[in-house]
Amino acid sequence: MMEKIQHSEVEVKGLKLHVAEIGTGSKAVLFLHGFPEIWYTWKHQLIAVANAGYRAIAFDFRGYGLSQQPAEPEKETMHDLVHEIVGLLDALNITKAFLVGKDFGAIVAYRTAAVHPERFGAVITLGIPPGSYAVQNHLLPKGFYVTRWQEPGRAEADFGRFPVKSVIRNIYTLFSKSEVPVAADDQEIMDLFNPSTPLPPWFSEEDLATYASLYEKSGFRYALQVPYRSLKVETGLGEVKVTNPTLLIMGEKDYVFMFPGTEDYIRSGAAKNVAPDLEITYIPEGSHFVHEQVPDKVNQLIIEFIDKQSI
């Protein structure tokens, strides 16, 4: 089925974006990737959603994979991706879609739906709850990977010691565990990887080669800016409120679930303050890459949820 996925370049806001799509349904589902991913992370979902009668679309965000880099990556924030998503829907003549986002793609999904609720029938997210909830970052050690990657030049030096393929393998393997990646004072994040660790069973050498080839083209410059170095930039949106029907799929072995305060925030129902129409489904064995790890389960959750909605 992978060969039935069609690839094209679509110009949005002056940048050529790489778009993958399959399915001819009148209702569209747009998938937003996280890091260290690109459109390919959604391969299982694209095919399943198309088989369920929808038009399934995934793309590489600007600066990622085969999409063009903006002229000044260091000035970009996630808000630029909000405009990009709406621009892409316009370019594809899609009035209203279902939005699926994972990792920082989930944050972008919430922000886009909050600003343009009329464009989305529902929002489905994996791994990150809605709201600028109080992750108690002061409780995380200074070797926390996000803190390290926010330091200008630090990740570049760390990653630069290895081929791109090794960097992707290391991050994928580290991020598929349930421990929060934290380096000691005399370590960099790449040093946390044990070279004898095999790839996760659901992540093949072919998958790794595909990711590596796309990151070899794009590099990590934009990815380090958006999301990591732009996380603290004020976008003027304030607390984002999502009024659309929303489904959060949360793997209980996702390291994000282990961030201080996160599990309490999700389980307590506090997220409903910012997304009143929120449903949460927990997958006990689910990792940060739950959609690749147990695709059939995630596909079923997505399809059942969007089948219930009107668009």
Coordinates of C-alpha atoms in Angstrom, one line a residue:
M1 CA 0.0 0.0 0.0
M2 CA 2.9 2.4 0.6
E3 CA 3.4 2.7 -3.2
K4 CA -0.2 4.1 -3.4
I5 CA 0.7 7.1 -1.3
Q6 CA 1.1 10.0 -3.7
H7 CA 3.7 12.7 -3.2
S8 CA 3.6 16.3 -4.3
E9 CA 5.0 19.8 -3.7
V10 CA 2.5 22.4 -2.6
E11 CA 3.5 26.0 -2.3
V12 CA 2.3 27.6 1.0
K13 CA 3.3 31.1 2.2
G14 CA 6.1 31.1 -0.4
L15 CA 7.6 27.8 0.7
K16 CA 7.3 24.5 -1.2
L17 CA 6.0 21.8 1.2
H18 CA 6.3 18.1 0.7
V19 CA 2.9 16.5 0.9
A20 CA 2.0 12.8 1.0
E21 CA -1.6 11.7 0.6
I22 CA -3.8 8.7 -0.1
G23 CA -7.5 8.2 -0.4
T24 CA -10.3 9.9 -2.3
G25 CA -12.9 10.5 0.4
S26 CA -14.7 13.8 0.6
K27 CA -13.6 14.2 4.2
A28 CA -9.9 15.0 4.9
V29 CA -7.7 14.0 7.8
L30 CA -4.5 16.1 8.2
F31 CA -1.6 14.6 10.2
L32 CA 1.1 16.7 12.0
H33 CA 4.4 15.0 12.9
G34 CA 6.7 15.6 15.9
F35 CA 10.5 15.3 16.3
P36 CA 12.5 13.4 15.2
E37 CA 9.9 12.6 12.6
I38 CA 8.5 13.6 9.2
W39 CA 5.4 12.6 7.2
Y40 CA 6.6 9.0 7.2
T41 CA 5.8 8.5 10.9
W42 CA 2.1 8.4 9.9
K43 CA 2.5 5.6 7.3
H44 CA 0.3 3.2 9.1
Q45 CA -2.4 5.8 9.8
L46 CA -2.5 7.2 6.3
I47 CA -3.3 3.8 4.8
A48 CA -5.9 2.8 7.5
V49 CA -7.7 6.1 7.4
A50 CA -7.8 6.0 3.6
N51 CA -9.2 2.5 3.7
A52 CA -11.9 3.8 6.0
G53 CA -13.0 6.2 3.3
Y54 CA -11.2 9.4 4.1
R55 CA -8.6 11.5 2.3
A56 CA -5.5 11.1 4.4
I57 CA -2.8 13.8 4.2
A58 CA 0.6 14.1 6.0
F59 CA 3.3 16.6 5.2
D60 CA 6.7 17.7 6.3
F61 CA 6.6 21.0 8.2
R62 CA 8.7 23.8 6.8
G63 CA 12.3 23.1 7.5
Y64 CA 11.8 19.4 7.9
G65 CA 12.4 16.5 5.5
L66 CA 11.7 17.5 1.9
S67 CA 10.0 20.8 2.6
Q68 CA 11.7 24.1 2.0
Q69 CA 13.6 25.9 4.7
P70 CA 12.4 29.4 5.6
A71 CA 14.9 32.2 5.0
E72 CA 15.5 32.9 8.7
P73 CA 14.8 29.7 10.8
E74 CA 16.0 31.4 14.0
K75 CA 13.1 33.9 13.8
E76 CA 10.4 31.1 13.5
T77 CA 7.9 29.9 16.2
M78 CA 5.1 27.4 16.3
H79 CA 2.8 30.2 15.3
D80 CA 4.3 30.1 11.8
L81 CA 3.1 26.5 11.6
V82 CA -0.5 27.5 12.5
H83 CA -0.5 29.8 9.4
E84 CA 1.1 27.0 7.4
I85 CA -1.6 24.4 8.2
V86 CA -4.4 26.8 7.3
G87 CA -2.5 27.8 4.2
L88 CA -2.1 24.2 3.2
L89 CA -5.8 23.4 3.6
D90 CA -6.5 26.5 1.4
A91 CA -4.0 25.3 -1.2
L92 CA -5.6 21.9 -1.3
N93 CA -9.2 23.4 -1.5
I94 CA -10.2 21.8 1.8
T95 CA -12.7 23.8 3.8
K96 CA -12.8 21.6 6.9
A97 CA -10.7 18.7 8.0
F98 CA -9.9 16.5 11.0
L99 CA -6.6 17.3 12.6
V100 CA -4.2 14.7 14.1
G101 CA -1.0 15.8 15.9
K102 CA 1.7 14.0 17.8
D103 CA 4.4 15.4 20.2
F104 CA 4.9 19.1 19.3
G105 CA 2.5 18.5 16.4
A106 CA -0.1 18.1 19.1
I107 CA 0.7 21.6 20.4
V108 CA 0.4 23.0 16.9
A109 CA -2.9 21.2 16.5
Y110 CA -4.3 22.7 19.6
R111 CA -3.2 26.2 18.6
T112 CA -4.5 25.9 15.1
A113 CA -7.9 24.6 16.2
A114 CA -8.1 27.4 18.9
V115 CA -7.5 30.1 16.3
H116 CA -9.5 28.5 13.5
P117 CA -12.1 26.2 15.1
E118 CA -14.4 26.5 12.1
R119 CA -11.8 24.7 9.9
F120 CA -11.8 21.4 11.9
G121 CA -14.3 18.7 12.6
A122 CA -12.3 17.3 15.5
V123 CA -8.8 17.3 16.9
I124 CA -6.9 14.1 17.9
T125 CA -3.6 14.2 19.7
L126 CA -1.0 11.8 20.9
G127 CA 1.2 12.3 23.9
I128 CA 0.7 16.0 24.8
P129 CA -2.4 17.3 26.7
P130 CA -4.0 20.6 25.8
G131 CA -3.2 23.8 27.7
S132 CA 0.0 25.4 28.8
Y133 CA -0.2 23.3 31.9
A134 CA 2.3 23.7 34.6
V135 CA 4.9 21.1 33.9
Q136 CA 7.0 21.7 37.0
N137 CA 10.2 22.2 35.0
H138 CA 12.0 23.5 38.0
L139 CA 11.8 19.9 39.3
L140 CA 13.6 18.6 36.2
P141 CA 17.5 18.5 36.4
K142 CA 19.4 21.0 34.2
G143 CA 20.5 18.0 32.1
F144 CA 16.9 17.6 30.9
Y145 CA 17.1 17.2 27.1
V146 CA 14.7 20.1 26.3
T147 CA 16.9 22.5 28.4
R148 CA 20.0 21.2 26.8
W149 CA 18.6 21.6 23.2
Q150 CA 17.5 25.1 24.0
E151 CA 21.1 26.2 24.6
P152 CA 22.4 27.7 21.3
G153 CA 25.0 25.5 19.7
R154 CA 24.9 22.7 22.3
A155 CA 22.9 20.2 20.3
E156 CA 24.7 21.1 17.1
A157 CA 28.0 20.2 18.7
D158 CA 26.5 17.0 20.3
F159 CA 24.8 15.8 17.1
G160 CA 27.7 16.8 14.9
R161 CA 29.9 14.1 16.4
F162 CA 27.8 11.4 14.7
P163 CA 26.3 10.6 11.3
V164 CA 22.7 11.8 10.9
K165 CA 21.5 8.2 10.9
S166 CA 23.0 7.6 14.3
V167 CA 21.4 10.7 15.7
I168 CA 18.0 9.6 14.6
R169 CA 18.6 6.1 15.9
N170 CA 19.8 7.4 19.3
I171 CA 16.9 9.8 19.7
Y172 CA 14.2 7.3 18.6
T173 CA 15.6 4.7 21.0
L174 CA 15.9 7.0 23.9
F175 CA 12.5 8.5 23.3
S176 CA 10.8 5.1 23.1
K177 CA 11.7 4.4 26.7
S178 CA 9.6 5.5 29.7
E179 CA 12.5 7.4 31.4
V180 CA 12.8 11.1 30.9
P181 CA 16.1 11.8 28.9
V182 CA 18.4 13.6 31.3
A183 CA 22.2 13.9 30.9
A184 CA 24.7 14.2 33.8
D185 CA 26.9 17.4 34.0
D186 CA 29.7 15.6 32.1
Q187 CA 27.4 14.1 29.4
E188 CA 25.6 15.2 26.3
I189 CA 22.2 13.8 25.4
M190 CA 23.7 11.5 22.7
D191 CA 25.9 10.0 25.4
L192 CA 22.8 8.5 27.1
F193 CA 22.5 6.1 24.2
N194 CA 24.0 2.6 24.7
P195 CA 25.3 1.4 21.3
S196 CA 24.3 -2.2 22.2
T197 CA 20.6 -1.2 22.5
P198 CA 18.7 -2.7 19.6
L199 CA 16.1 -0.6 17.6
P200 CA 12.6 -0.9 19.1
P201 CA 10.9 -4.0 17.6
W202 CA 8.4 -1.9 15.7
F203 CA 11.0 0.3 14.1
S204 CA 12.9 -1.3 11.2
E205 CA 16.2 -0.6 9.6
E206 CA 14.2 0.6 6.6
D207 CA 12.3 3.0 8.7
L208 CA 15.6 4.3 10.1
A209 CA 17.1 4.7 6.6
T210 CA 14.0 6.6 5.5
Y211 CA 14.2 9.1 8.4
A212 CA 17.9 9.5 8.0
S213 CA 17.7 10.3 4.3
L214 CA 15.2 13.0 5.0
Y215 CA 17.1 14.6 7.9
E216 CA 20.3 14.4 5.9
K217 CA 18.5 16.8 3.5
S218 CA 17.0 19.1 6.1
G219 CA 19.5 18.9 8.9
F220 CA 18.4 19.8 12.4
R221 CA 18.6 23.6 12.3
Y222 CA 14.9 24.3 12.0
A223 CA 13.9 21.4 14.3
L224 CA 16.0 22.8 17.1
Q225 CA 14.3 26.2 16.7
V226 CA 10.8 24.8 16.3
P227 CA 9.9 23.4 18.7
Y228 CA 12.7 23.6 21.2
R229 CA 14.2 27.1 21.1
S230 CA 10.9 28.8 20.3
L231 CA 9.0 27.2 23.2
K232 CA 9.5 30.2 25.4
V233 CA 8.6 32.8 22.7
E234 CA 5.3 34.5 23.5
T235 CA 3.0 34.1 20.5
G236 CA 0.2 36.4 21.8
L237 CA -2.3 33.6 22.0
G238 CA -2.3 33.4 25.8
E239 CA -4.1 30.3 27.2
V240 CA -5.3 28.3 24.2
K241 CA -8.9 27.1 24.4
V242 CA -10.0 24.2 22.1
T243 CA -13.7 24.1 21.5
N244 CA -13.7 21.3 18.9
P245 CA -14.3 17.7 20.0
T246 CA -10.9 16.4 21.1
L247 CA -9.4 13.0 21.7
L248 CA -6.1 12.6 23.6
I249 CA -4.4 9.2 23.1
M250 CA -1.9 8.8 26.0
G251 CA 0.6 6.0 26.2
E252 CA 1.2 5.2 29.9
K253 CA 4.9 4.3 29.1
D254 CA 5.4 7.6 27.3
Y255 CA 8.3 9.5 29.0
V256 CA 6.3 12.7 28.7
F257 CA 3.8 11.1 31.1
M258 CA 6.7 11.0 33.6
F259 CA 7.3 14.8 33.5
P260 CA 6.6 16.3 37.0
G261 CA 2.9 17.2 37.2
T262 CA 1.9 15.8 33.9
E263 CA 0.1 12.6 34.9
D264 CA -1.8 14.5 37.7
Y265 CA -2.8 17.2 35.2
I266 CA -4.2 14.6 32.7
R267 CA -5.8 12.2 35.1
S268 CA -7.4 14.9 37.3
G269 CA -9.5 16.3 34.4
A270 CA -7.8 19.7 34.6
A271 CA -7.2 19.6 30.8
K272 CA -11.0 20.0 30.3
N273 CA -10.6 23.6 31.5
V274 CA -9.0 24.3 28.1
A275 CA -10.6 21.6 26.0
P276 CA -14.2 21.2 27.4
D277 CA -15.1 18.5 24.8
L278 CA -12.1 16.3 25.6
E279 CA -12.0 12.5 25.7
I280 CA -8.8 10.7 27.0
T281 CA -7.9 7.1 26.1
Y282 CA -4.9 5.5 27.8
I283 CA -2.8 2.7 26.2
P284 CA -1.1 0.9 29.1
E285 CA 1.9 -0.3 27.0
G286 CA 2.0 2.8 24.8
S287 CA 5.4 4.6 24.4
H288 CA 6.1 8.1 22.9
F289 CA 5.7 6.5 19.5
V290 CA 2.4 4.7 20.3
H291 CA 1.1 5.2 16.7
E292 CA 4.1 3.2 15.3
Q293 CA 4.3 0.8 18.2
V294 CA 0.6 -0.4 18.2
P295 CA -0.7 1.1 14.9
D296 CA -3.9 -1.1 14.7
K297 CA -5.0 0.1 18.1
V298 CA -4.3 3.8 17.3
N299 CA -5.9 3.5 13.9
Q300 CA -9.1 2.1 15.4
L301 CA -9.2 4.9 18.0
I302 CA -8.8 7.6 15.3
I303 CA -11.3 6.1 12.9
E304 CA -13.9 5.5 15.5
F305 CA -13.6 9.0 16.8
I306 CA -13.8 10.8 13.5
D307 CA -16.6 8.5 12.3
K308 CA -18.7 9.9 15.1
Q309 CA -18.2 13.6 14.2
S310 CA -20.0 15.7 11.6
I311 CA -17.9 17.8 9.3

